[in-house]
mmCIF file of C-alpha atoms in Angstrom:
data_model
loop_
_atom_site.group_PDB
_atom_site.id
_atom_site.type_symbol
_atom_site.label_atom_id
_atom_site.label_comp_id
_atom_site.label_asym_id
_atom_site.label_seq_id
_atom_site.Cartn_x
_atom_site.Cartn_y
_atom_site.Cartn_z
ATOM 1 C CA UNK A 24 261.868 102.026 93.969
ATOM 2 C CA UNK A 25 259.322 100.415 96.395
ATOM 3 C CA UNK A 26 257.825 103.818 97.311
ATOM 4 C CA UNK A 27 257.366 104.751 93.685
ATOM 5 C CA UNK A 28 255.610 101.420 92.985
ATOM 6 C CA UNK A 29 253.351 101.964 95.970
ATOM 7 C CA UNK A 30 252.561 105.482 94.760
ATOM 8 C CA UNK A 31 251.680 104.291 91.251
ATOM 9 C CA UNK A 32 249.535 101.527 92.746
ATOM 10 C CA UNK A 33 247.717 104.087 94.910
ATOM 11 C CA UNK A 34 247.061 106.348 91.868
ATOM 12 C CA UNK A 35 245.813 103.454 89.818
ATOM 13 C CA UNK A 36 243.508 102.260 92.521
ATOM 14 C CA UNK A 37 242.176 105.727 93.058
ATOM 15 C CA UNK A 38 241.471 106.220 89.358
ATOM 16 C CA UNK A 39 239.758 102.816 89.215
ATOM 17 C CA UNK A 40 237.587 103.678 92.171
ATOM 18 C CA UNK A 41 236.628 107.027 90.533
ATOM 19 C CA UNK A 42 235.749 105.193 87.312
ATOM 20 C CA UNK A 43 233.526 102.770 89.168
ATOM 21 C CA UNK A 44 231.494 105.539 90.712
ATOM 22 C CA UNK A 45 231.091 107.524 87.502
ATOM 23 C CA UNK A 46 227.347 107.373 86.639
ATOM 24 C CA UNK A 47 228.230 107.828 82.951
ATOM 25 C CA UNK A 48 230.734 105.025 82.713
ATOM 26 C CA UNK A 49 229.748 101.711 81.074
ATOM 27 C CA UNK A 50 227.794 99.855 83.776
ATOM 28 C CA UNK A 51 227.182 103.237 85.613
ATOM 29 C CA UNK A 52 223.742 104.440 86.597
ATOM 30 C CA UNK A 53 223.193 106.410 83.402
ATOM 31 C CA UNK A 54 224.069 103.369 81.269
ATOM 32 C CA UNK A 55 221.850 101.159 83.365
ATOM 33 C CA UNK A 56 219.020 103.669 83.114
ATOM 34 C CA UNK A 57 219.338 103.862 79.324
ATOM 35 C CA UNK A 58 219.472 100.070 78.916
ATOM 36 C CA UNK A 59 216.469 99.390 81.122
ATOM 37 C CA UNK A 60 214.382 102.251 79.779
ATOM 38 C CA UNK A 61 214.947 100.751 76.320
ATOM 39 C CA UNK A 62 213.836 97.266 77.579
ATOM 40 C CA UNK A 63 210.684 98.881 78.974
ATOM 41 C CA UNK A 64 209.923 100.782 75.664
ATOM 42 C CA UNK A 65 210.408 97.553 73.670
ATOM 43 C CA UNK A 66 207.428 96.117 75.466
ATOM 44 C CA UNK A 67 205.236 98.612 73.637
ATOM 45 C CA UNK A 68 202.712 98.613 76.526
ATOM 46 C CA UNK A 69 200.984 101.783 77.479
ATOM 47 C CA UNK A 70 198.169 100.197 79.485
ATOM 48 C CA UNK A 71 199.197 98.518 82.742
ATOM 49 C CA UNK A 72 198.686 98.423 86.462
ATOM 50 C CA UNK A 73 201.231 98.335 89.327
ATOM 51 C CA UNK A 74 201.539 98.941 93.076
ATOM 52 C CA UNK A 75 203.738 101.857 94.249
ATOM 53 C CA UNK A 76 204.908 102.112 97.868
ATOM 54 C CA UNK A 77 206.579 105.364 98.845
ATOM 55 C CA UNK A 78 208.710 105.964 101.919
ATOM 56 C CA UNK A 79 209.666 109.556 102.541
ATOM 57 C CA UNK A 80 209.191 112.551 104.829
ATOM 58 C CA UNK A 81 206.016 113.469 102.938
ATOM 59 C CA UNK A 82 202.295 112.996 103.175
ATOM 60 C CA UNK A 83 200.885 109.695 101.980
ATOM 61 C CA UNK A 84 198.598 106.899 102.938
ATOM 62 C CA UNK A 85 200.534 103.873 102.010
ATOM 63 C CA UNK A 86 200.931 101.749 98.864
ATOM 64 C CA UNK A 87 198.838 102.818 95.859
ATOM 65 C CA UNK A 88 197.513 100.647 93.117
ATOM 66 C CA UNK A 89 197.943 102.646 89.897
ATOM 67 C CA UNK A 90 196.219 102.088 86.604
ATOM 68 C CA UNK A 91 197.796 103.588 83.477
ATOM 69 C CA UNK A 92 196.168 103.828 80.058
ATOM 70 C CA UNK A 93 197.837 105.580 77.084
ATOM 71 C CA UNK A 94 200.755 106.402 79.392
ATOM 72 C CA UNK A 95 198.392 108.530 81.648
ATOM 73 C CA UNK A 96 197.200 107.614 85.138
ATOM 74 C CA UNK A 97 193.539 106.841 84.964
ATOM 75 C CA UNK A 98 193.015 105.508 88.450
ATOM 76 C CA UNK A 99 194.896 105.422 91.756
ATOM 77 C CA UNK A 100 193.611 103.494 94.792
ATOM 78 C CA UNK A 101 194.970 103.142 98.279
ATOM 79 C CA UNK A 102 195.745 99.452 98.789
ATOM 80 C CA UNK A 103 194.880 99.617 102.523
ATOM 81 C CA UNK A 104 191.269 100.677 102.199
ATOM 82 C CA UNK A 105 190.326 100.826 98.462
ATOM 83 C CA UNK A 106 189.860 104.684 98.582
ATOM 84 C CA UNK A 107 190.327 106.368 95.205
ATOM 85 C CA UNK A 108 192.738 109.293 95.277
ATOM 86 C CA UNK A 109 193.502 112.089 92.825
ATOM 87 C CA UNK A 110 195.748 111.091 89.869
ATOM 88 C CA UNK A 111 197.424 114.435 89.110
ATOM 89 C CA UNK A 112 200.613 113.704 91.115
ATOM 90 C CA UNK A 113 200.691 109.881 90.741
ATOM 91 C CA UNK A 114 203.709 108.469 88.917
ATOM 92 C CA UNK A 115 203.751 106.266 85.824
ATOM 93 C CA UNK A 116 206.651 104.006 84.991
ATOM 94 C CA UNK A 117 207.917 106.631 82.573
ATOM 95 C CA UNK A 118 207.741 109.275 85.264
ATOM 96 C CA UNK A 119 209.743 106.996 87.576
ATOM 97 C CA UNK A 120 212.371 106.751 84.811
ATOM 98 C CA UNK A 121 212.333 110.552 84.629
ATOM 99 C CA UNK A 122 212.840 110.708 88.406
ATOM 100 C CA UNK A 123 215.892 108.371 88.121
ATOM 101 C CA UNK A 124 217.235 110.549 85.256
ATOM 102 C CA UNK A 125 216.956 113.719 87.387
ATOM 103 C CA UNK A 126 218.508 111.982 90.416
ATOM 104 C CA UNK A 127 221.490 110.937 88.285
ATOM 105 C CA UNK A 128 221.863 114.436 86.778
ATOM 106 C CA UNK A 129 221.669 116.038 90.255
ATOM 107 C CA UNK A 130 224.184 113.522 91.742
ATOM 108 C CA UNK A 131 221.697 112.291 94.332
ATOM 109 C CA UNK A 132 223.436 110.832 97.403
ATOM 110 C CA UNK A 133 223.153 107.048 97.904
ATOM 111 C CA UNK A 134 221.248 106.422 94.708
ATOM 112 C CA UNK A 135 220.298 102.753 94.524
ATOM 113 C CA UNK A 136 218.182 101.360 91.714
ATOM 114 C CA UNK A 137 216.991 97.843 90.913
ATOM 115 C CA UNK A 138 215.338 97.073 87.643
ATOM 116 C CA UNK A 139 213.165 94.170 86.530
ATOM 117 C CA UNK A 140 215.585 91.879 84.681
ATOM 118 C CA UNK A 141 213.398 91.222 81.641
ATOM 119 C CA UNK A 142 210.932 94.137 81.371
ATOM 120 C CA UNK A 143 213.358 96.831 82.525
ATOM 121 C CA UNK A 144 211.035 98.907 84.741
ATOM 122 C CA UNK A 145 212.488 100.033 88.080
ATOM 123 C CA UNK A 146 211.446 97.762 91.015
ATOM 124 C CA UNK A 147 213.322 99.848 93.690
ATOM 125 C CA UNK A 148 214.491 103.406 93.692
ATOM 126 C CA UNK A 149 216.264 104.621 96.788
ATOM 127 C CA UNK A 150 217.538 108.192 96.612
ATOM 128 C CA UNK A 151 219.199 110.015 99.456
ATOM 129 C CA UNK A 152 218.490 113.321 97.710
ATOM 130 C CA UNK A 153 220.846 116.247 97.823
ATOM 131 C CA UNK A 154 223.781 116.192 100.227
ATOM 132 C CA UNK A 155 222.910 119.390 102.117
ATOM 133 C CA UNK A 156 219.117 119.257 101.979
ATOM 134 C CA UNK A 157 217.369 117.707 104.941
ATOM 135 C CA UNK A 158 214.530 115.200 104.613
ATOM 136 C CA UNK A 159 214.483 114.884 100.799
ATOM 137 C CA UNK A 160 215.241 111.153 100.850
ATOM 138 C CA UNK A 161 212.756 108.914 99.073
ATOM 139 C CA UNK A 162 212.336 105.237 98.409
ATOM 140 C CA UNK A 163 209.908 103.941 95.781
ATOM 141 C CA UNK A 164 209.082 100.236 95.624
ATOM 142 C CA UNK A 165 207.235 99.056 92.486
ATOM 143 C CA UNK A 166 205.555 95.697 92.524
ATOM 144 C CA UNK A 167 202.745 93.581 90.967
ATOM 145 C CA UNK A 168 203.054 95.159 87.509
ATOM 146 C CA UNK A 169 200.586 93.613 85.004
ATOM 147 C CA UNK A 170 199.798 94.484 81.432
ATOM 148 C CA UNK A 171 196.331 94.869 80.047
ATOM 149 C CA UNK A 172 197.474 92.970 76.949
ATOM 150 C CA UNK A 173 199.558 89.876 77.876
ATOM 151 C CA UNK A 174 203.094 89.699 76.552
ATOM 152 C CA UNK A 175 204.037 87.217 73.830
ATOM 153 C CA UNK A 176 207.388 86.297 75.461
#
């Protein structure tokens, strides 16, 4: 009887562990993404500024101050020296949400996301990328977000 009980306990704990790691379960990454994206959209702000630091095996010159208007990047400046850079590949908050969405769908390894507790935008995205692809890890740190039109809350 004891071994059967131990077996059932092992099965139960295994199923519980699987449920906890399911990105689609309540409280999973997909659910957290949807909740926080909705918080962000409820702000109804399409003009804002923020600083984006990227850590990866890629070219880059350090943190960038990004200005967004009408949900499009209108300016990007290297924080270190004030140099303006091209805006074509610079991410907005919505594009960061899209990155998270793809990482969840692709089952990115070691995906860790922190969201602003009130406004919902991601403040940290750490993705280990795909399991068998080298050097595709990336970490985004989002800080100093300000809106052009102050919030009422």
